[in-house]
mmCIF file of C-alpha atoms in Angstrom:
data_model
loop_
_atom_site.group_PDB
_atom_site.id
_atom_site.type_symbol
_atom_site.label_atom_id
_atom_site.label_comp_id
_atom_site.label_asym_id
_atom_site.label_seq_id
_atom_site.Cartn_x
_atom_site.Cartn_y
_atom_site.Cartn_z
ATOM 1 C CA MET A 1 154.721 356.717 130.485
ATOM 2 C CA PHE A 2 151.760 356.295 132.722
ATOM 3 C CA LEU A 3 153.930 356.435 135.960
ATOM 4 C CA HIS A 4 155.435 359.729 134.735
ATOM 5 C CA SER A 5 152.059 361.443 134.082
ATOM 6 C CA LEU A 6 151.060 364.417 136.125
ATOM 7 C CA ARG A 7 147.901 362.758 137.522
ATOM 8 C CA VAL A 8 149.984 359.782 138.914
ATOM 9 C CA ARG A 9 152.573 362.162 140.330
ATOM 10 C CA LEU A 10 149.876 364.119 142.125
ATOM 11 C CA LEU A 11 147.816 361.156 143.343
ATOM 12 C CA LEU A 12 150.610 358.771 144.592
ATOM 13 C CA PRO A 13 151.587 360.941 147.644
ATOM 14 C CA VAL A 14 147.917 361.223 148.591
ATOM 15 C CA LEU A 15 147.392 357.509 148.118
ATOM 16 C CA ALA A 16 150.500 356.625 150.158
ATOM 17 C CA LEU A 17 149.470 358.961 152.986
ATOM 18 C CA VAL A 18 145.923 357.590 153.069
ATOM 19 C CA LEU A 19 147.140 353.838 153.010
ATOM 20 C CA VAL A 20 149.652 354.443 155.809
ATOM 21 C CA SER A 21 146.944 356.239 157.804
ATOM 22 C CA VAL A 22 144.495 353.314 157.277
ATOM 23 C CA VAL A 23 147.143 350.691 158.325
ATOM 24 C CA VAL A 24 148.145 352.627 161.409
ATOM 25 C CA LEU A 25 144.411 353.156 162.354
ATOM 26 C CA THR A 26 143.560 349.469 161.706
ATOM 27 C CA VAL A 27 146.497 348.321 163.951
ATOM 28 C CA ALA A 28 145.591 350.827 166.669
ATOM 29 C CA LEU A 29 141.883 349.999 166.713
ATOM 30 C CA ALA A 30 142.618 346.235 166.475
ATOM 31 C CA MET A 31 144.781 346.399 169.594
ATOM 32 C CA ASN A 32 142.184 348.428 171.376
ATOM 33 C CA GLN A 33 139.512 345.944 170.288
ATOM 34 C CA ALA A 34 141.652 343.049 171.560
ATOM 35 C CA SER A 35 141.656 344.635 174.960
ATOM 36 C CA HIS A 36 137.823 345.212 174.759
ATOM 37 C CA VAL A 37 137.116 341.615 173.752
ATOM 38 C CA ARG A 38 139.211 340.254 176.647
ATOM 39 C CA SER A 39 137.548 342.674 179.032
ATOM 40 C CA ASP A 40 134.033 341.842 177.797
ATOM 41 C CA ALA A 41 134.895 338.090 178.276
ATOM 42 C CA ALA A 42 136.074 338.586 181.651
ATOM 43 C CA GLN A 43 133.006 340.667 182.591
ATOM 44 C CA SER A 44 130.702 338.182 181.109
ATOM 45 C CA ILE A 45 132.256 335.383 183.116
ATOM 46 C CA GLU A 46 132.195 337.455 186.256
ATOM 47 C CA ARG A 47 128.514 338.279 185.817
ATOM 48 C CA ARG A 48 127.455 334.693 185.188
ATOM 49 C CA THR A 49 129.618 333.129 187.961
ATOM 50 C CA GLN A 50 128.291 335.784 190.466
ATOM 51 C CA ALA A 51 124.708 334.879 189.417
ATOM 52 C CA LEU A 52 125.443 331.220 189.871
ATOM 53 C CA GLN A 53 127.163 331.762 193.179
ATOM 54 C CA SER A 54 124.159 333.663 194.404
ATOM 55 C CA LEU A 55 121.832 331.025 193.235
ATOM 56 C CA PHE A 56 123.865 328.292 195.020
ATOM 57 C CA SER A 57 123.913 330.455 198.160
ATOM 58 C CA VAL A 58 120.225 331.082 198.202
ATOM 59 C CA THR A 59 119.422 327.407 197.577
ATOM 60 C CA ARG A 60 121.749 326.242 200.288
ATOM 61 C CA SER A 61 120.255 328.811 202.748
ATOM 62 C CA VAL A 62 116.646 327.861 201.994
ATOM 63 C CA MET A 63 117.399 324.157 202.171
ATOM 64 C CA LEU A 64 119.385 324.390 205.470
ATOM 65 C CA ASP A 65 116.468 326.148 207.072
ATOM 66 C CA ARG A 66 114.258 323.234 206.123
ATOM 67 C CA THR A 67 116.941 320.825 207.302
ATOM 68 C CA HIS A 68 117.083 322.510 210.761
ATOM 69 C CA ASP A 69 113.313 322.311 210.974
ATOM 70 C CA ALA A 70 113.297 318.607 210.055
ATOM 71 C CA MET A 71 116.073 317.769 212.536
ATOM 72 C CA ARG A 72 114.101 319.444 215.443
ATOM 73 C CA LEU A 73 111.187 317.214 214.470
ATOM 74 C CA LEU A 74 113.279 314.027 214.295
ATOM 75 C CA ARG A 75 114.916 314.554 217.628
ATOM 76 C CA SER A 76 111.613 315.486 219.197
ATOM 77 C CA GLU A 77 109.997 312.395 217.886
ATOM 78 C CA GLY A 78 112.955 310.216 218.851
ATOM 79 C CA ARG A 79 113.126 311.558 222.415
ATOM 80 C CA ARG A 80 109.408 310.983 222.756
ATOM 81 C CA LEU A 81 110.058 307.240 222.205
ATOM 82 C CA GLY A 82 112.552 307.205 225.186
ATOM 83 C CA ALA A 83 116.219 307.082 226.100
ATOM 84 C CA ALA A 84 118.825 306.006 223.474
ATOM 85 C CA SER A 85 121.146 302.984 223.963
ATOM 86 C CA LEU A 86 123.035 300.400 221.865
ATOM 87 C CA GLY A 87 121.357 297.020 221.560
ATOM 88 C CA GLY A 88 122.670 293.740 220.553
ATOM 89 C CA ARG A 89 123.974 292.592 217.117
ATOM 90 C CA VAL A 90 121.357 292.698 214.349
ATOM 91 C CA THR A 91 121.436 292.123 210.582
ATOM 92 C CA VAL A 92 120.633 295.082 208.444
ATOM 93 C CA GLY A 93 120.861 295.095 204.683
ATOM 94 C CA GLY A 94 122.854 291.797 204.710
ATOM 95 C CA ARG A 95 125.593 292.868 207.267
ATOM 96 C CA ALA A 96 125.860 292.675 211.024
ATOM 97 C CA ALA A 97 125.830 295.815 213.106
ATOM 98 C CA ASN A 98 124.881 297.109 216.490
ATOM 99 C CA ASP A 99 121.208 297.895 217.127
ATOM 100 C CA LEU A 100 120.030 301.334 218.072
ATOM 101 C CA VAL A 101 117.323 301.252 220.817
ATOM 102 C CA LEU A 102 115.003 304.148 221.692
ATOM 103 C CA GLY A 103 112.876 303.684 224.828
ATOM 104 C CA GLY A 104 113.561 299.960 224.778
ATOM 105 C CA VAL A 105 112.373 299.654 221.156
ATOM 106 C CA SER A 106 114.724 298.317 218.486
ATOM 107 C CA GLN A 107 115.095 300.711 215.598
ATOM 108 C CA ALA A 108 116.986 298.244 213.265
ATOM 109 C CA ASN A 109 114.818 297.710 210.262
ATOM 110 C CA ASN A 110 112.146 299.744 211.927
ATOM 111 C CA PHE A 111 111.134 302.584 209.688
ATOM 112 C CA ALA A 112 108.198 304.061 211.575
ATOM 113 C CA LEU A 113 110.219 306.941 212.954
ATOM 114 C CA VAL A 114 112.072 308.031 209.834
ATOM 115 C CA ASP A 115 109.108 307.659 207.585
ATOM 116 C CA GLY A 116 106.845 309.447 210.070
ATOM 117 C CA VAL A 117 109.201 312.485 210.069
ATOM 118 C CA THR A 118 109.540 312.682 206.305
ATOM 119 C CA ALA A 119 105.800 312.300 205.897
ATOM 120 C CA ILE A 120 105.552 315.652 207.626
ATOM 121 C CA ALA A 121 108.955 317.379 206.638
ATOM 122 C CA GLN A 122 109.513 315.574 203.430
ATOM 123 C CA GLY A 123 113.206 314.936 202.462
ATOM 124 C CA THR A 124 114.983 311.946 203.894
ATOM 125 C CA ALA A 125 115.809 310.748 207.468
ATOM 126 C CA THR A 126 118.188 308.130 208.890
ATOM 127 C CA LEU A 127 119.197 306.609 212.200
ATOM 128 C CA PHE A 128 122.784 305.403 212.447
ATOM 129 C CA ALA A 129 124.053 303.020 215.142
ATOM 130 C CA ARG A 130 127.770 303.064 216.162
ATOM 131 C CA ASP A 131 129.697 300.004 215.277
ATOM 132 C CA GLY A 132 133.262 300.408 216.319
ATOM 133 C CA GLU A 133 134.511 303.581 214.769
ATOM 134 C CA ASP A 134 131.894 303.410 212.046
ATOM 135 C CA PHE A 135 128.209 304.450 211.926
ATOM 136 C CA VAL A 136 125.811 302.151 210.063
ATOM 137 C CA ARG A 137 122.407 302.991 208.784
ATOM 138 C CA VAL A 138 119.902 300.796 210.634
ATOM 139 C CA ALA A 139 116.892 302.722 209.718
ATOM 140 C CA THR A 140 116.575 305.025 206.639
ATOM 141 C CA ASN A 141 114.402 306.098 203.703
ATOM 142 C CA VAL A 142 117.413 307.148 201.644
ATOM 143 C CA ARG A 143 117.300 304.999 198.558
ATOM 144 C CA LYS A 144 119.868 303.176 196.511
ATOM 145 C CA ASP A 145 119.839 303.245 192.769
ATOM 146 C CA ASP A 146 117.827 300.008 192.667
ATOM 147 C CA GLY A 147 115.045 301.710 194.823
ATOM 148 C CA SER A 148 115.698 299.652 197.975
ATOM 149 C CA ARG A 149 116.459 301.326 201.348
ATOM 150 C CA ALA A 150 120.089 301.911 202.015
ATOM 151 C CA ILE A 151 120.218 300.050 205.434
ATOM 152 C CA GLY A 152 123.336 298.353 206.278
ATOM 153 C CA THR A 153 125.423 301.065 204.476
ATOM 154 C CA GLN A 154 127.776 303.087 206.552
ATOM 155 C CA LEU A 155 128.619 306.774 206.895
ATOM 156 C CA ASP A 156 131.404 307.484 204.473
ATOM 157 C CA PRO A 157 134.570 306.818 206.588
ATOM 158 C CA LEU A 158 136.511 309.288 204.391
ATOM 159 C CA GLY A 159 133.852 311.946 204.194
ATOM 160 C CA GLN A 160 133.608 315.200 205.891
ATOM 161 C CA VAL A 161 130.954 314.251 208.355
ATOM 162 C CA ILE A 162 132.440 311.356 210.330
ATOM 163 C CA PRO A 163 135.122 313.317 212.075
ATOM 164 C CA HIS A 164 132.452 315.479 213.619
ATOM 165 C CA MET A 165 130.375 312.575 214.764
ATOM 166 C CA ARG A 166 133.383 310.889 216.415
ATOM 167 C CA LYS A 167 133.947 314.174 218.275
ATOM 168 C CA GLY A 168 130.267 314.417 219.202
ATOM 169 C CA GLU A 169 129.749 317.577 217.167
ATOM 170 C CA ALA A 170 126.734 318.429 214.870
ATOM 171 C CA PHE A 171 127.346 319.043 211.205
ATOM 172 C CA TYR A 172 125.156 320.859 208.636
ATOM 173 C CA GLY A 173 126.017 321.223 204.959
ATOM 174 C CA VAL A 174 126.142 319.674 201.480
ATOM 175 C CA VAL A 175 127.158 315.910 201.460
ATOM 176 C CA ASP A 176 127.406 313.409 198.716
ATOM 177 C CA ILE A 177 125.223 310.541 199.688
ATOM 178 C CA LEU A 178 125.517 307.412 197.462
ATOM 179 C CA GLY A 179 126.625 309.652 194.503
ATOM 180 C CA THR A 180 123.901 312.381 195.011
ATOM 181 C CA PRO A 181 124.441 315.741 196.691
ATOM 182 C CA TYR A 182 122.126 316.394 199.684
ATOM 183 C CA VAL A 183 121.822 319.423 201.962
ATOM 184 C CA THR A 184 122.133 317.556 205.267
ATOM 185 C CA GLY A 185 121.989 317.815 209.058
ATOM 186 C CA TYR A 186 123.858 315.276 211.276
ATOM 187 C CA GLU A 187 123.660 315.346 215.050
ATOM 188 C CA PRO A 188 125.257 312.851 217.392
ATOM 189 C CA ILE A 189 122.958 310.580 219.674
ATOM 190 C CA PHE A 190 124.256 310.156 223.209
ATOM 191 C CA SER A 191 123.162 307.601 225.829
ATOM 192 C CA ASP A 192 122.075 308.899 229.239
ATOM 193 C CA THR A 193 125.226 307.549 230.815
ATOM 194 C CA ASP A 194 127.733 309.067 228.374
ATOM 195 C CA SER A 195 127.413 312.502 226.850
ATOM 196 C CA GLN A 196 130.878 312.422 225.201
ATOM 197 C CA ARG A 197 130.942 309.390 222.928
ATOM 198 C CA ALA A 198 128.151 309.199 220.309
ATOM 199 C CA ILE A 199 126.331 305.901 220.105
ATOM 200 C CA GLY A 200 124.477 306.902 216.914
ATOM 201 C CA VAL A 201 123.554 309.715 214.597
ATOM 202 C CA TRP A 202 120.373 311.588 213.790
ATOM 203 C CA TYR A 203 120.167 312.401 210.111
ATOM 204 C CA VAL A 204 117.926 314.458 207.901
ATOM 205 C CA GLY A 205 118.540 315.729 204.435
ATOM 206 C CA TYR A 206 117.075 316.932 201.189
ATOM 207 C CA LYS A 207 118.176 315.875 197.785
ATOM 208 C CA THR A 208 119.381 319.050 196.093
ATOM 209 C CA ASP A 209 117.004 320.335 193.556
ATOM 210 C CA LEU A 210 119.409 321.994 191.155
ATOM 211 C CA LYS A 211 117.184 322.172 188.145
ATOM 212 C CA ALA A 212 117.159 326.002 188.094
ATOM 213 C CA LEU A 213 121.014 325.942 188.332
ATOM 214 C CA SER A 214 121.219 323.375 185.626
ATOM 215 C CA GLU A 215 119.030 325.446 183.306
ATOM 216 C CA VAL A 216 121.178 328.521 183.903
ATOM 217 C CA VAL A 217 124.393 326.652 183.239
ATOM 218 C CA ASP A 218 123.059 324.846 180.257
ATOM 219 C CA ALA A 219 122.216 328.176 178.548
ATOM 220 C CA SER A 220 125.488 329.829 179.465
ATOM 221 C CA GLN A 221 128.152 330.504 176.822
ATOM 222 C CA VAL A 222 131.416 332.432 176.836
ATOM 223 C CA LEU A 223 132.329 333.986 173.473
ATOM 224 C CA GLU A 224 131.876 331.472 170.647
ATOM 225 C CA SER A 225 133.452 328.305 172.012
ATOM 226 C CA GLY A 226 133.688 328.923 175.703
ATOM 227 C CA PHE A 227 131.728 327.150 178.442
ATOM 228 C CA ILE A 228 130.704 327.181 182.095
ATOM 229 C CA ALA A 229 130.777 323.961 184.125
ATOM 230 C CA VAL A 230 129.958 322.819 187.664
ATOM 231 C CA PHE A 231 131.986 319.964 189.275
ATOM 232 C CA ASP A 232 130.953 318.307 192.504
ATOM 233 C CA SER A 233 133.063 317.478 195.512
ATOM 234 C CA LYS A 234 134.313 314.298 194.061
ATOM 235 C CA ASP A 235 135.274 316.266 190.822
ATOM 236 C CA LYS A 236 132.393 314.800 188.877
ATOM 237 C CA LEU A 237 130.966 316.982 186.125
ATOM 238 C CA ARG A 238 127.490 317.934 187.147
ATOM 239 C CA PHE A 239 126.308 320.598 184.658
ATOM 240 C CA HIS A 240 127.917 322.246 181.722
ATOM 241 C CA SER A 241 127.137 324.676 178.869
ATOM 242 C CA LYS A 242 125.146 323.100 175.999
ATOM 243 C CA THR A 243 124.735 326.112 173.644
ATOM 244 C CA GLY A 244 128.256 326.806 172.571
ATOM 245 C CA ALA A 245 130.683 324.989 170.265
ATOM 246 C CA THR A 246 132.218 323.226 173.243
ATOM 247 C CA SER A 247 129.534 321.127 174.772
ATOM 248 C CA ASP A 248 131.142 317.714 174.778
ATOM 249 C CA ALA A 249 131.435 316.541 178.407
ATOM 250 C CA ALA A 250 134.613 314.689 177.884
ATOM 251 C CA LEU A 251 136.333 317.665 176.249
ATOM 252 C CA ILE A 252 135.094 320.040 179.057
ATOM 253 C CA GLU A 253 136.520 317.676 181.714
ATOM 254 C CA ARG A 254 139.898 317.490 179.899
ATOM 255 C CA ILE A 255 140.087 321.257 179.511
ATOM 256 C CA ALA A 256 139.074 321.760 183.192
ATOM 257 C CA HIS A 257 141.693 319.325 184.460
ATOM 258 C CA GLU A 258 144.568 319.848 182.045
ATOM 259 C CA LEU A 259 144.350 323.678 181.826
ATOM 260 C CA PRO A 260 145.708 323.865 178.225
ATOM 261 C CA SER A 261 147.793 326.909 177.386
ATOM 262 C CA ASP A 262 145.608 327.909 174.387
ATOM 263 C CA TRP A 263 142.571 328.304 176.763
ATOM 264 C CA VAL A 264 141.757 330.914 179.465
ATOM 265 C CA VAL A 265 140.462 328.965 182.448
ATOM 266 C CA ASP A 266 138.985 330.298 185.666
ATOM 267 C CA LYS A 267 138.123 328.069 188.607
ATOM 268 C CA GLN A 268 136.129 329.108 191.649
ATOM 269 C CA ASP A 269 135.017 327.188 194.761
ATOM 270 C CA VAL A 270 131.424 327.310 195.567
ATOM 271 C CA PRO A 271 131.268 328.012 199.437
ATOM 272 C CA GLY A 272 129.341 325.574 201.546
ATOM 273 C CA TRP A 273 128.901 323.053 198.679
ATOM 274 C CA GLY A 274 132.341 321.669 197.976
ATOM 275 C CA PHE A 275 131.526 322.315 194.306
ATOM 276 C CA SER A 276 133.797 324.064 191.864
ATOM 277 C CA LEU A 277 132.658 326.513 189.141
ATOM 278 C CA VAL A 278 134.749 326.425 185.961
ATOM 279 C CA SER A 279 134.550 329.083 183.171
ATOM 280 C CA ALA A 280 136.769 328.888 180.125
ATOM 281 C CA TYR A 281 137.161 330.117 176.572
ATOM 282 C CA PRO A 282 139.852 329.480 173.867
ATOM 283 C CA LYS A 283 142.208 332.255 172.969
ATOM 284 C CA SER A 284 141.347 331.684 169.427
ATOM 285 C CA ASP A 285 137.949 333.074 170.001
ATOM 286 C CA VAL A 286 139.518 336.487 170.925
ATOM 287 C CA ASN A 287 141.876 336.236 167.901
ATOM 288 C CA LYS A 288 138.860 335.541 165.655
ATOM 289 C CA ALA A 289 136.913 338.531 167.096
ATOM 290 C CA ILE A 290 140.088 340.715 166.488
ATOM 291 C CA THR A 291 140.434 339.503 162.990
ATOM 292 C CA ARG A 292 136.770 340.194 162.202
ATOM 293 C CA GLN A 293 137.088 343.677 163.664
ATOM 294 C CA SER A 294 140.359 344.356 161.794
ATOM 295 C CA LEU A 295 138.805 343.272 158.500
ATOM 296 C CA TRP A 296 135.781 345.443 159.098
ATOM 297 C CA ILE A 297 137.879 348.481 160.138
ATOM 298 C CA GLY A 298 140.318 347.821 157.075
ATOM 299 C CA SER A 299 137.301 347.651 154.748
ATOM 300 C CA ILE A 300 135.974 350.944 156.073
ATOM 301 C CA GLY A 301 139.309 352.454 155.675
ATOM 302 C CA LEU A 302 139.740 351.296 152.100
ATOM 303 C CA ILE A 303 136.293 352.735 151.243
ATOM 304 C CA VAL A 304 137.193 356.019 152.787
ATOM 305 C CA CYS A 305 140.511 355.804 150.966
ATOM 306 C CA ALA A 306 138.671 355.256 147.640
ATOM 307 C CA LEU A 307 136.299 358.197 148.368
ATOM 308 C CA ILE A 308 139.205 360.513 149.181
ATOM 309 C CA LEU A 309 141.034 359.408 146.022
ATOM 310 C CA GLY A 310 137.950 359.907 143.932
ATOM 311 C CA LEU A 311 137.390 363.332 145.366
ATOM 312 C CA GLN A 312 141.064 364.190 144.908
ATOM 313 C CA TRP A 313 140.984 363.052 141.313
ATOM 314 C CA GLY A 314 137.921 365.155 140.584
ATOM 315 C CA LEU A 315 139.559 368.225 142.134
ATOM 316 C CA ILE A 316 142.897 367.587 140.231
ATOM 317 C CA TRP A 317 141.110 367.061 136.982
ATOM 318 C CA SER A 318 138.808 370.078 137.227
ATOM 319 C CA ARG A 319 141.395 372.489 138.841
ATOM 320 C CA VAL A 320 144.595 371.255 137.299
ATOM 321 C CA LEU A 321 144.572 368.751 134.457
ATOM 322 C CA LYS A 322 141.679 370.183 132.476
ATOM 323 C CA PRO A 323 143.020 373.737 132.307
ATOM 324 C CA ILE A 324 146.597 372.562 131.542
ATOM 325 C CA GLN A 325 145.166 370.246 128.699
ATOM 326 C CA HIS A 326 143.281 373.220 127.366
ATOM 327 C CA LEU A 327 146.452 375.407 127.509
ATOM 328 C CA THR A 328 148.499 372.675 125.927
ATOM 329 C CA VAL A 329 146.187 372.611 122.924
ATOM 330 C CA VAL A 330 146.370 376.425 122.636
ATOM 331 C CA ALA A 331 150.168 376.365 122.767
ATOM 332 C CA GLU A 332 150.303 373.626 120.086
ATOM 333 C CA GLU A 333 148.056 375.647 117.715
ATOM 334 C CA LEU A 334 149.974 378.727 118.278
ATOM 335 C CA SER A 335 153.018 376.823 117.153
ATOM 336 C CA VAL A 336 151.415 376.280 113.687
ATOM 337 C CA GLY A 337 150.057 379.898 113.335
ATOM 338 C CA LYS A 338 146.570 379.577 114.865
ATOM 339 C CA TRP A 339 145.934 382.333 117.419
ATOM 340 C CA GLY A 340 142.222 383.006 117.423
ATOM 341 C CA HIS A 341 141.629 381.323 120.890
ATOM 342 C CA THR A 342 139.517 382.133 123.878
ATOM 343 C CA ILE A 343 141.584 381.426 126.988
ATOM 344 C CA GLU A 344 139.110 381.401 129.848
ATOM 345 C CA GLU A 345 141.734 380.211 132.358
ATOM 346 C CA THR A 346 143.126 383.812 132.452
ATOM 347 C CA GLU A 347 140.471 384.550 135.048
ATOM 348 C CA LEU A 348 142.041 382.015 137.510
ATOM 349 C CA LYS A 349 144.037 383.538 140.427
ATOM 350 C CA ASP A 350 146.411 380.745 140.770
ATOM 351 C CA GLU A 351 149.703 379.634 138.896
ATOM 352 C CA ILE A 352 147.561 378.179 136.078
ATOM 353 C CA GLY A 353 145.991 381.596 135.604
ATOM 354 C CA LYS A 354 149.416 383.185 135.407
ATOM 355 C CA LEU A 355 150.393 380.577 132.848
ATOM 356 C CA ALA A 356 147.168 381.295 130.855
ATOM 357 C CA ARG A 357 147.777 384.974 130.913
ATOM 358 C CA ALA A 358 151.364 384.471 129.668
ATOM 359 C CA ILE A 359 150.070 382.243 126.781
ATOM 360 C CA SER A 360 147.456 384.900 126.043
ATOM 361 C CA ARG A 361 150.097 387.518 125.774
ATOM 362 C CA LEU A 362 152.167 385.314 123.672
ATOM 363 C CA SER A 363 149.179 384.732 121.353
ATOM 364 C CA TYR A 364 148.630 388.508 121.082
ATOM 365 C CA SER A 365 152.265 389.193 120.276
ATOM 366 C CA VAL A 366 152.340 386.369 117.593
ATOM 367 C CA ARG A 367 149.143 387.808 116.049
ATOM 368 C CA VAL A 368 150.614 391.436 115.976
ATOM 369 C CA ALA A 369 153.834 390.204 114.557
ATOM 370 C CA MET A 370 152.088 388.197 111.805
ATOM 371 C CA GLU A 371 149.925 391.035 110.895
ATOM 372 C CA ARG A 372 152.894 393.447 110.565
ATOM 373 C CA LEU A 373 154.685 390.919 108.445
ATOM 374 C CA ALA A 374 151.680 390.651 106.191
ATOM 375 C CA LYS A 375 151.533 394.401 105.660
ATOM 376 C CA LEU A 376 155.223 394.638 104.771
ATOM 377 C CA SER A 377 154.936 391.838 102.318
ATOM 378 C CA ARG A 378 152.264 393.828 100.383
#
């Protein structure tokens, strides 16, 4: 009975139209929002990585300037001592190596030159002596983890510096020294009799102060669960985001290395450092954002739908159902001989007004007929 009522038949088409419109609008806006979320995430990553790349570049540039100044000081002080030459075998740091002699003075286990330079220029300084195809630290103020001087250790035979030294070329850049990145300068030392084959190496360097970089990376976050991480030249995780849902170092390393399909991972090299910058976020973050937006849009749509239906119901009641209900009462009373009604709906200019005027004429005709019948019966 309810489904066949006039109010339901009038409201159902409106309800269906509004619901279809809400669903279509929600889907369209959700797709548009998905594109916006992905675009915002990409722009956020780009802004942060550009800022970090700039910070790396500025840090390297400033520290390289200091390195060049320190190298000029070391070479000047070394040449003041006299000509360079290789000496006999010495023991440095528990191993045998060739001595490096400057002006007839042994530099093995002699720290006056390197300490004098760093007392002025700060940083670290080293003298290497050639030993076969290797270069061994015979005087240095680079420290090991236990705090002792790193004498007797050799220049990394697999590193990026040693090919330049073997060819007699200078090298300036970021180098991992005993597990710590330094901005360094290496220049070959030649004897007076051979300007092609290096007999040793001048070294100066500054331990990288990456506190500012670390603070920026620590505070970085991509969407809800994304992260930014910095890996060094040996693929060791140096810094990573600590504010998002993904802050576990082991998990970040796994994601950066395995590149899981449910994550969006972006890798960039850091020029001049040998570092890599990794930015990543899970695809589920985008899906969550889309779901939230879809629910919000759908809720707004349902509220609008309810308002439209309420307005439509009010209009149907006041303009259609109420007049029809009154005319129905009039018609029913006419059927039992009651005709003294005031039909206000006759003033309406629509179909209901036509119906009201027809019922009014019927009421008049019935009243006249009844009056005539009453006179005849007397």
